[in-house]
Coordinates of C-alpha atoms in Angstrom, one line a residue:
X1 CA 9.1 -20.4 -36.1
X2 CA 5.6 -19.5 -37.7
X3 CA 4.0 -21.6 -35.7
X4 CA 5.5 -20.3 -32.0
X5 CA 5.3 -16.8 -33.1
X6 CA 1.5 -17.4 -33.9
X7 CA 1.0 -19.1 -30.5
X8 CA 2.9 -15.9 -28.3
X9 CA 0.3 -14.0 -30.7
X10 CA -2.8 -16.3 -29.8
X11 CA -1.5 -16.2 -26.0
X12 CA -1.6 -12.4 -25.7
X13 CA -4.8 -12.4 -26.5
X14 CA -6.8 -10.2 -29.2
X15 CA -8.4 -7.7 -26.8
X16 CA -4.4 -7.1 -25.4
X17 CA -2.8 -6.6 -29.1
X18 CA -5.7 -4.6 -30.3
X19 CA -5.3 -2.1 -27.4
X20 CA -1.6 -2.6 -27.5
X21 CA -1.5 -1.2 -31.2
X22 CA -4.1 1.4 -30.4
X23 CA -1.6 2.8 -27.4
X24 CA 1.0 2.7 -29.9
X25 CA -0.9 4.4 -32.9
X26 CA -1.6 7.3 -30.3
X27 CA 1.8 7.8 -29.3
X28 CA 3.2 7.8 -33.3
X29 CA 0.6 10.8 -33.6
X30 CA 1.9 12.2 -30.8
X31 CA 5.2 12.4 -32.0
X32 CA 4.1 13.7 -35.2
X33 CA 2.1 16.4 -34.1
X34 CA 5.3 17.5 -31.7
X35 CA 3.8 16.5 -28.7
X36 CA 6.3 15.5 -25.7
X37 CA 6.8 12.4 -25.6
X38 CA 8.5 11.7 -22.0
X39 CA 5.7 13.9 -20.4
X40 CA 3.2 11.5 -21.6
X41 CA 5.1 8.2 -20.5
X42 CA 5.9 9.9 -17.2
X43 CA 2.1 10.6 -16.7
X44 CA 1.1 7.5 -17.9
X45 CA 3.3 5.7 -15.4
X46 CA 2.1 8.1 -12.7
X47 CA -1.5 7.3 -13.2
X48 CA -0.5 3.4 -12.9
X49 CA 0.9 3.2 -9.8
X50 CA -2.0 6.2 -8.4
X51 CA -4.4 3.0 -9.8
X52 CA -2.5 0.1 -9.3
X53 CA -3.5 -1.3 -5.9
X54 CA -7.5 -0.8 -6.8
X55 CA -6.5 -3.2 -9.7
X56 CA -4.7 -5.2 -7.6
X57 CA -7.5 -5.7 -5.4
X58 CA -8.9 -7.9 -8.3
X59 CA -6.8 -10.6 -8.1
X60 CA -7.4 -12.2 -4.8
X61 CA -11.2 -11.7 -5.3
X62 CA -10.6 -14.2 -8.6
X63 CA -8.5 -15.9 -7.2
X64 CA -10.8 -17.0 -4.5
X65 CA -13.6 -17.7 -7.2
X66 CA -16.1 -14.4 -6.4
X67 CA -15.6 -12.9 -9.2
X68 CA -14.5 -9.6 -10.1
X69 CA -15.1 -7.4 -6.9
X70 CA -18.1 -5.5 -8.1
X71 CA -17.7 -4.1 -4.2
X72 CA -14.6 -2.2 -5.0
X73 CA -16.1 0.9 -2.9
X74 CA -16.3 -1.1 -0.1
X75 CA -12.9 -1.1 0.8
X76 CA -12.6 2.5 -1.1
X77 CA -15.0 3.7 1.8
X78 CA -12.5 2.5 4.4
X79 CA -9.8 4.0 2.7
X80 CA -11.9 6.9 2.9
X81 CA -12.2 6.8 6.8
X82 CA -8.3 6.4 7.3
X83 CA -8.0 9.7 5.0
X84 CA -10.9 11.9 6.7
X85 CA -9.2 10.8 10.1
X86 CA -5.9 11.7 9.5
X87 CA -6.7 14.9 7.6
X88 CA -9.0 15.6 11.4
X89 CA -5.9 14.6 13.4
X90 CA -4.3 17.4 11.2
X91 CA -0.9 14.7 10.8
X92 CA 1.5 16.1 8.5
X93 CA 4.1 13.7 6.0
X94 CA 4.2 10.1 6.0
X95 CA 2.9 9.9 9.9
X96 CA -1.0 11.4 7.8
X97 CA 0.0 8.7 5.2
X98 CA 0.5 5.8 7.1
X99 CA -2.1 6.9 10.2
X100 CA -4.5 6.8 7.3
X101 CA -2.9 3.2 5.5
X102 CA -3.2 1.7 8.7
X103 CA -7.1 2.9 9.6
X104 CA -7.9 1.5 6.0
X105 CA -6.4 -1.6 6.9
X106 CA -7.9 -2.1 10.3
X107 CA -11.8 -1.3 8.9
X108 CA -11.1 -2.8 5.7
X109 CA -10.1 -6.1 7.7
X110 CA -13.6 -5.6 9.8
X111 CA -16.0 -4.8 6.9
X112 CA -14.2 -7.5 4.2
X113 CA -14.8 -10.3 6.9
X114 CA -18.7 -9.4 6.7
X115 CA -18.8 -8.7 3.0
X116 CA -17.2 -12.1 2.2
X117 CA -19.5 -13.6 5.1
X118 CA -22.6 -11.8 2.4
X119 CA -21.2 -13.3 -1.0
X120 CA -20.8 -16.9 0.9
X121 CA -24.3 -16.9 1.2
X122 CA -25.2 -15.4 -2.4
X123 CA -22.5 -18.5 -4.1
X124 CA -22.9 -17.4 -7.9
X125 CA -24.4 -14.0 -7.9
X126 CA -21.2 -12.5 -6.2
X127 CA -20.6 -9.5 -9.1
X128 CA -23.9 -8.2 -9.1
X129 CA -24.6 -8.8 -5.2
X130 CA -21.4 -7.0 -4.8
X131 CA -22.1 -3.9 -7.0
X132 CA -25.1 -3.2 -5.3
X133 CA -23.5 -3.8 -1.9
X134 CA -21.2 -1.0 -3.3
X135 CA -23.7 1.2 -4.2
X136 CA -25.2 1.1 -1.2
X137 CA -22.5 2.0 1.3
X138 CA -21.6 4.6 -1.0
X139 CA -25.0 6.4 -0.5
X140 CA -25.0 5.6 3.1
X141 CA -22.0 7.1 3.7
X142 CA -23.0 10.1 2.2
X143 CA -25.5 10.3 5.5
X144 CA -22.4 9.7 7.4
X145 CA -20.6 12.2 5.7
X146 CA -22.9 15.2 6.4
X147 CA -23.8 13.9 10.1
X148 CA -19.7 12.8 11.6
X149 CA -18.7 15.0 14.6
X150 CA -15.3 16.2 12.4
X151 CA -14.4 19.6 13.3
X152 CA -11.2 20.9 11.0
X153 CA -12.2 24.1 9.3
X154 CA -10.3 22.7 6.1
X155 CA -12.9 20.3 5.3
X156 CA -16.3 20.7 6.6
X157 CA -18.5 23.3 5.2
X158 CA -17.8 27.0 5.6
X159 CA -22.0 27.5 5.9
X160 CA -23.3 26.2 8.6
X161 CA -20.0 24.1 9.9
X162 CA -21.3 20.9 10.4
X163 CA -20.8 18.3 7.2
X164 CA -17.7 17.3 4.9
X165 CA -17.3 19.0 1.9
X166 CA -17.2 17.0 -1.3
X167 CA -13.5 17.5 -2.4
X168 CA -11.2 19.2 -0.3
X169 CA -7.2 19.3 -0.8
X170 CA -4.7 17.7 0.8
X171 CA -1.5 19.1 -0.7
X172 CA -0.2 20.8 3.5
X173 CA -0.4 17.3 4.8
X174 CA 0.0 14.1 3.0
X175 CA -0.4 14.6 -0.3
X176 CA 2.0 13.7 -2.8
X177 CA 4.3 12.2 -0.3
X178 CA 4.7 9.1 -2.2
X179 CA 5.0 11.1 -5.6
X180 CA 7.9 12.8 -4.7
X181 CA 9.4 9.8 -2.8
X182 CA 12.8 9.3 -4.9
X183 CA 11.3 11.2 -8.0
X184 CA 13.9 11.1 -11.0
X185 CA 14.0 13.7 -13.4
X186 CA 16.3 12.8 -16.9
X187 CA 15.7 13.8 -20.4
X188 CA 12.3 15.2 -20.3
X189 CA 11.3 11.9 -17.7
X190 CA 9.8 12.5 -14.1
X191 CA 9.4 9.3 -13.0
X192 CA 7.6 8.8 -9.5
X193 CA 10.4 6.1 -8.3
X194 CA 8.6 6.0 -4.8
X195 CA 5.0 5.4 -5.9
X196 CA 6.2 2.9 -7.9
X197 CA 8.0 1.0 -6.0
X198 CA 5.2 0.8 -3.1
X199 CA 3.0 -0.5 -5.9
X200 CA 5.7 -2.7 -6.9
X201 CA 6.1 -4.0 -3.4
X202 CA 2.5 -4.4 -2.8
X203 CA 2.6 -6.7 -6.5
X204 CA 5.3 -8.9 -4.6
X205 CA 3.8 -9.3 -1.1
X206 CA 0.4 -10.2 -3.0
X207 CA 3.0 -12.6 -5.5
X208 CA 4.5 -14.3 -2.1
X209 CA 1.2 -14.9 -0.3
X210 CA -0.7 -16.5 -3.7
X211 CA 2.8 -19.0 -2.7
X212 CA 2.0 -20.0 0.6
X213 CA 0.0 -22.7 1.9
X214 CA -3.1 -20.6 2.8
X215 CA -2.8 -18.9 -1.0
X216 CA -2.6 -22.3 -3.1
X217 CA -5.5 -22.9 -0.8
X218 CA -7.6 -19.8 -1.8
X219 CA -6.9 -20.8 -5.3
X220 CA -8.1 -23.9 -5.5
X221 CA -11.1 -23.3 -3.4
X222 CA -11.7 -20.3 -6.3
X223 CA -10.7 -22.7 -8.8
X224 CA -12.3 -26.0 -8.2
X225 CA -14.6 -26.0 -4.8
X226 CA -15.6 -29.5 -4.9
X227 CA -11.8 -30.7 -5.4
X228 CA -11.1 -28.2 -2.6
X229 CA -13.8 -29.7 -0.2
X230 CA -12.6 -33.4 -1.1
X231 CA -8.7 -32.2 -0.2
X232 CA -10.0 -30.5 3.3
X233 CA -9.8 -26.9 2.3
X234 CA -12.3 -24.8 3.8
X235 CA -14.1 -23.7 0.7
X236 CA -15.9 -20.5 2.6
X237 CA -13.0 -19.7 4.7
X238 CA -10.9 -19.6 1.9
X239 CA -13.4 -17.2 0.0
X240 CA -13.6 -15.1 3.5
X241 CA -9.9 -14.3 2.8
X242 CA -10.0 -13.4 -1.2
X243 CA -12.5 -10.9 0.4
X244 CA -10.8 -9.8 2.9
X245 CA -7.6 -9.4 1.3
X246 CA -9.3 -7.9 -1.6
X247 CA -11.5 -5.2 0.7
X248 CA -7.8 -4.4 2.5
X249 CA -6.0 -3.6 -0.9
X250 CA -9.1 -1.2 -2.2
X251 CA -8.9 0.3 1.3
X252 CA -4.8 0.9 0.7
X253 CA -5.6 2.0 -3.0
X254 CA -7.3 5.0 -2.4
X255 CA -5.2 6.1 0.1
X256 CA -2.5 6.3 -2.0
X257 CA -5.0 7.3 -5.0
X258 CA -6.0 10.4 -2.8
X259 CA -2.1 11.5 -1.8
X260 CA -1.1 11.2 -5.7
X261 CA -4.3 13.3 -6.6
X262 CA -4.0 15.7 -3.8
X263 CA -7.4 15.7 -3.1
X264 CA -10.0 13.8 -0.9
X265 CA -13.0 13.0 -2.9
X266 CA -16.2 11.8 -0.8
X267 CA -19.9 11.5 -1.4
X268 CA -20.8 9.6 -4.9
X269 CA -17.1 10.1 -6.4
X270 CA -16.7 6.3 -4.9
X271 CA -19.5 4.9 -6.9
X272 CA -18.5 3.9 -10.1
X273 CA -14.3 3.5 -9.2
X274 CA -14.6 -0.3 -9.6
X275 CA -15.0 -0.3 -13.3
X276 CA -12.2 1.2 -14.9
X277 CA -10.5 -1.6 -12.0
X278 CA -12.0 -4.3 -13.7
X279 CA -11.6 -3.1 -17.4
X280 CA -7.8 -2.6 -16.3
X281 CA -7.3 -6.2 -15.1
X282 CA -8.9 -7.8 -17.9
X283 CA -7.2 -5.9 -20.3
X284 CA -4.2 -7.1 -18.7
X285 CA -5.1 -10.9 -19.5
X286 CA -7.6 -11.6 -16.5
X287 CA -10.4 -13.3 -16.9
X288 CA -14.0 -13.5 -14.5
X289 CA -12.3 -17.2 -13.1
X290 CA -8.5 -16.1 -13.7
X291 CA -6.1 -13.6 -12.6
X292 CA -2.4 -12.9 -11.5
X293 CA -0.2 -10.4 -10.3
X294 CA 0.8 -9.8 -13.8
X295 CA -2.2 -9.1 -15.2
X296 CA -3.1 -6.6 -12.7
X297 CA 0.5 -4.9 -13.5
X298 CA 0.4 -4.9 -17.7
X299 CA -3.4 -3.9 -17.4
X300 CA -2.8 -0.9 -15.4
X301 CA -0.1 0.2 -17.5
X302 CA -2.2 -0.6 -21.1
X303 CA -5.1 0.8 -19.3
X304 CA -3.8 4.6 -17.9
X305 CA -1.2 4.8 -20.8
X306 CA -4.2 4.5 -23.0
X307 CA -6.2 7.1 -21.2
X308 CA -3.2 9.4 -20.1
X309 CA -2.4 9.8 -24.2
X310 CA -5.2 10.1 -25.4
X311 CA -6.8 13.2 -24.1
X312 CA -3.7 15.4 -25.4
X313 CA -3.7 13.8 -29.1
X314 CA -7.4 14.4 -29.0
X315 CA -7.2 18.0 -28.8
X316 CA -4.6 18.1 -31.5
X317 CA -6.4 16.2 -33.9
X318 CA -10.4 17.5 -33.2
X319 CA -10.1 20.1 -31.2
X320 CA -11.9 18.0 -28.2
X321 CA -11.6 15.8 -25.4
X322 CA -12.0 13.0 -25.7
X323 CA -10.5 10.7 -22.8
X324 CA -14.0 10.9 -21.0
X325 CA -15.4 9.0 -23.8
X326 CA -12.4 6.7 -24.5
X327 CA -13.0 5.4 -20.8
X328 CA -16.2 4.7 -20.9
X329 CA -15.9 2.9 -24.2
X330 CA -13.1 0.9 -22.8
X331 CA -14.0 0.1 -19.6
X332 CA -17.3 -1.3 -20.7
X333 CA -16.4 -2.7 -23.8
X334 CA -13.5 -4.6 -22.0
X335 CA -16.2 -5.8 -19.0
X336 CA -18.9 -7.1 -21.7
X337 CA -16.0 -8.8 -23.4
X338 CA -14.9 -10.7 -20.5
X339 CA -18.4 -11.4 -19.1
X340 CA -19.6 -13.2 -22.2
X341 CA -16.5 -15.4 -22.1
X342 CA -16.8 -19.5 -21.1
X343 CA -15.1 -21.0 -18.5
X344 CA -12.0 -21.6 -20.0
X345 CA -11.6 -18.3 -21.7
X346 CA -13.5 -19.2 -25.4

C-alpha cells in the first residue's frame, strides 16, 4: 500500500504537489482571514477557461516534437485580426464572436502553414526560433496597427483618426457572450457553464484528433522521427500540422480571451502571452517532448487558481499585491525547470 501510494506521489510529480499544496495553503488563509471562498473558485475557474485554449495550443506543438510554441503570438496576432474585423464590421452577439473565431481560423491556418514551413528548416532550435518569430510579428504588427484603413470611431484614435488605439472595450458587441452562456449562480458560486464547456469541447476535439490516423502519426513523427521515416510517415508534414493546429488554437484562444476580458488589447500586449502558456502546461505534467490534453486542463486550473488567489490573500496579509510577482516567479521558474529536464523527464 506504501509502496503504490509512493508511486501516485512520484507520478504527480514534485513541481505539481509543491504548487498543489501552495494553492491549497492560500485558500486555508483565505478562509481564515474571512475571505469568500466561492468567489475565488468561481474566478479561478473563469480565468481557466479565458486561458485554456492558449494552453491548449501547447499540446499539438509537443506533440509533433517542436517544442513548446515559443510563437504563441503568432496565432494570438490572427486572433487579433478576426477581433479588429468584427469589432469594424460593428457585428453584435455571437455573429461578432464567431465572424471573428472563424477569421482567426482562416489566417491562423495560412500563417501556421508558413511558420511550421520556418521551424522544418531550423529542426532543433524550434523554441528559441519561434520566440523571436513572435516577437517579431508582434512589433510589426504594431506598424500595421497604426497604418490599417479601419474606420469605427470606437477604436481608432480620437486625435488625428487614423490608427488603433491600444485597448479598447468590447462590452456593446461580443464581449462576454461566452461568460454569460448558461452562467450558474448557487451558494456564493458563478460558474461560467458556457465558457467552460467551449473549452471543454475544444479539450475533446483536440482528444479525438490525437486518435486518428493522422494524430498517432504527428506523435510519432514528434516522438521518434527516424522510426516515423522508417514506418512512411511524413516527418515534416506531420510537424506542418502540430504547427498548424497549434497556430489555429492560439488564434481561437484569444478570441475568446478578449470576449471574457472585455477588452481588445493590441500593440506589445501580445508579446510575452506565451509564457504564462508554457508555465501552465508544464505545471500540469508536460514536458518540452511530452504533453496531453490533460495536462493542458490540470495546468490551467493549478496555474490561474494559483494566481486568481493569491492577489486577494496578499493584500490581507502585507498590505500589497503581489500576483504580479507570483507570475513571474512561476512562470519562469516552472519554464527553467522543464528546460533543464532530460529526455525522459530526469
Amino acid at each position: 500500500m506504501l509502496a503504490r501510494a509512493a508511486l501516485s506521489l512520484r507520478s504527480l510529480g514534485a513541481a505539481r504537489l509543491v504548487i498543489a499544496g501552495f494553492l491549497l495553503l492560500i485558500f486555508i488563509l483565505a478562509g481564515i482571514k474571512g475571505l469568500p471562498i466561492p468567489m475565488l473558485i468561481s474566478n479561478s475557474l473563469t480565468r481557466a477557461g479565458m486561458n485554456g485554449l492558449l494552453v491548449l495550443a501547447m499540446v499539438p506543438s509537443i506533440q509533433a516534437g517542436l517544442g513548446m510554441n515559443f510563437g504563441l503570438p503568432v496565432g494570438v496576432i490572427c486572433g487579433l485580426l478576426g477581433l479588429v474585423l468584427a469589432f469594424e464590421w460593428n457585428l453584435i452577439g455571437f455573429a461578432g464572436f464567431f465572424v471573428a473565431l472563424f477569421i482567426g481560423c482562416v489566417v491562423g491556418t495560412v500563417v501556421g502553414y508558413v511558420y511550421g514551413n520556418l521551424l522544418n528548416r531550423v529542426k532543433g532550435q524550434e523554441m528559441m526560433v519561434g520566440t523571436y518569430a513572435g516577437f517579431s510579428i508582434v512589433a510589426g504588427m504594431c506598424m500595421f496597427w497604426v497604418m490599417a484603413p479601419f474606420h469605427n470611431p470606437k477604436m481608432i484614435f480620437v486625435v488625428g483618426g487614423q490608427g488603433l488605439r491600444v485597448t479598447f472595450a468590447i462590452d456593446e458587441n461580443f464581449g462576454h457572450v461566452l461568460d454569460n452562456l448558461f452562467r450558474l449562480k448557487a451558494g456564493g458560486f458563478e460558474i461560467p457553464l458556457g465558457l467552460l464547456g467551449f473549452f471543454a469541447m475544444a479539450c475533446l476535439l483536440m482528444w479525438v484528433f490525437l486518435r486518428t490516423p493522422r494524430g498517432i502519426a504527428m506523435r510519432v513523427a514528434g516522438s521518434n522521427p527516424a522510426f516515423a521515416a522508417a514506418c512512411g510517415i511524413d516527418v515534416d508534414k506531420a510537424r506542418l500540422m502540430g504547427s498548424i493546429l497549434s497556430t489555429v488554437l492560439g488564434a481561437a484562444g484569444i478570441v475568446v480571451y478578449a470576449q471574457s476580458l472585455g477588452f481588445i488589447q493590441l500593440y506589445t500586449a501580445p508579446l510575452m502571452m506565451a509564457f504564462p502558456a508554457v508555465a501552465s502546461v508544464l505545471i500540469g505534467g508536460a514536458s518540452t517532448q511530452y504533453a496531453t490534453v490533460l495536462h493542458a486542463v490540470v495546468g490551467v486550473l493549478l496555474f490561474q487558481a494559483l494566481l486568481t488567489t493569491s492577489l486577494p490573500v496578499a493584500q490581507t496579509l502585507i498590505q500589497g499585491d503581489m500576483s504580479e510577482v507570483a507570475r513571474i516567479i512561476i512562470s519562469n521558474g516552472m519554464i527553467l525547470y522543464a528546460l533543464t529536464r532530460g529526455r525522459n523527464g530526469s
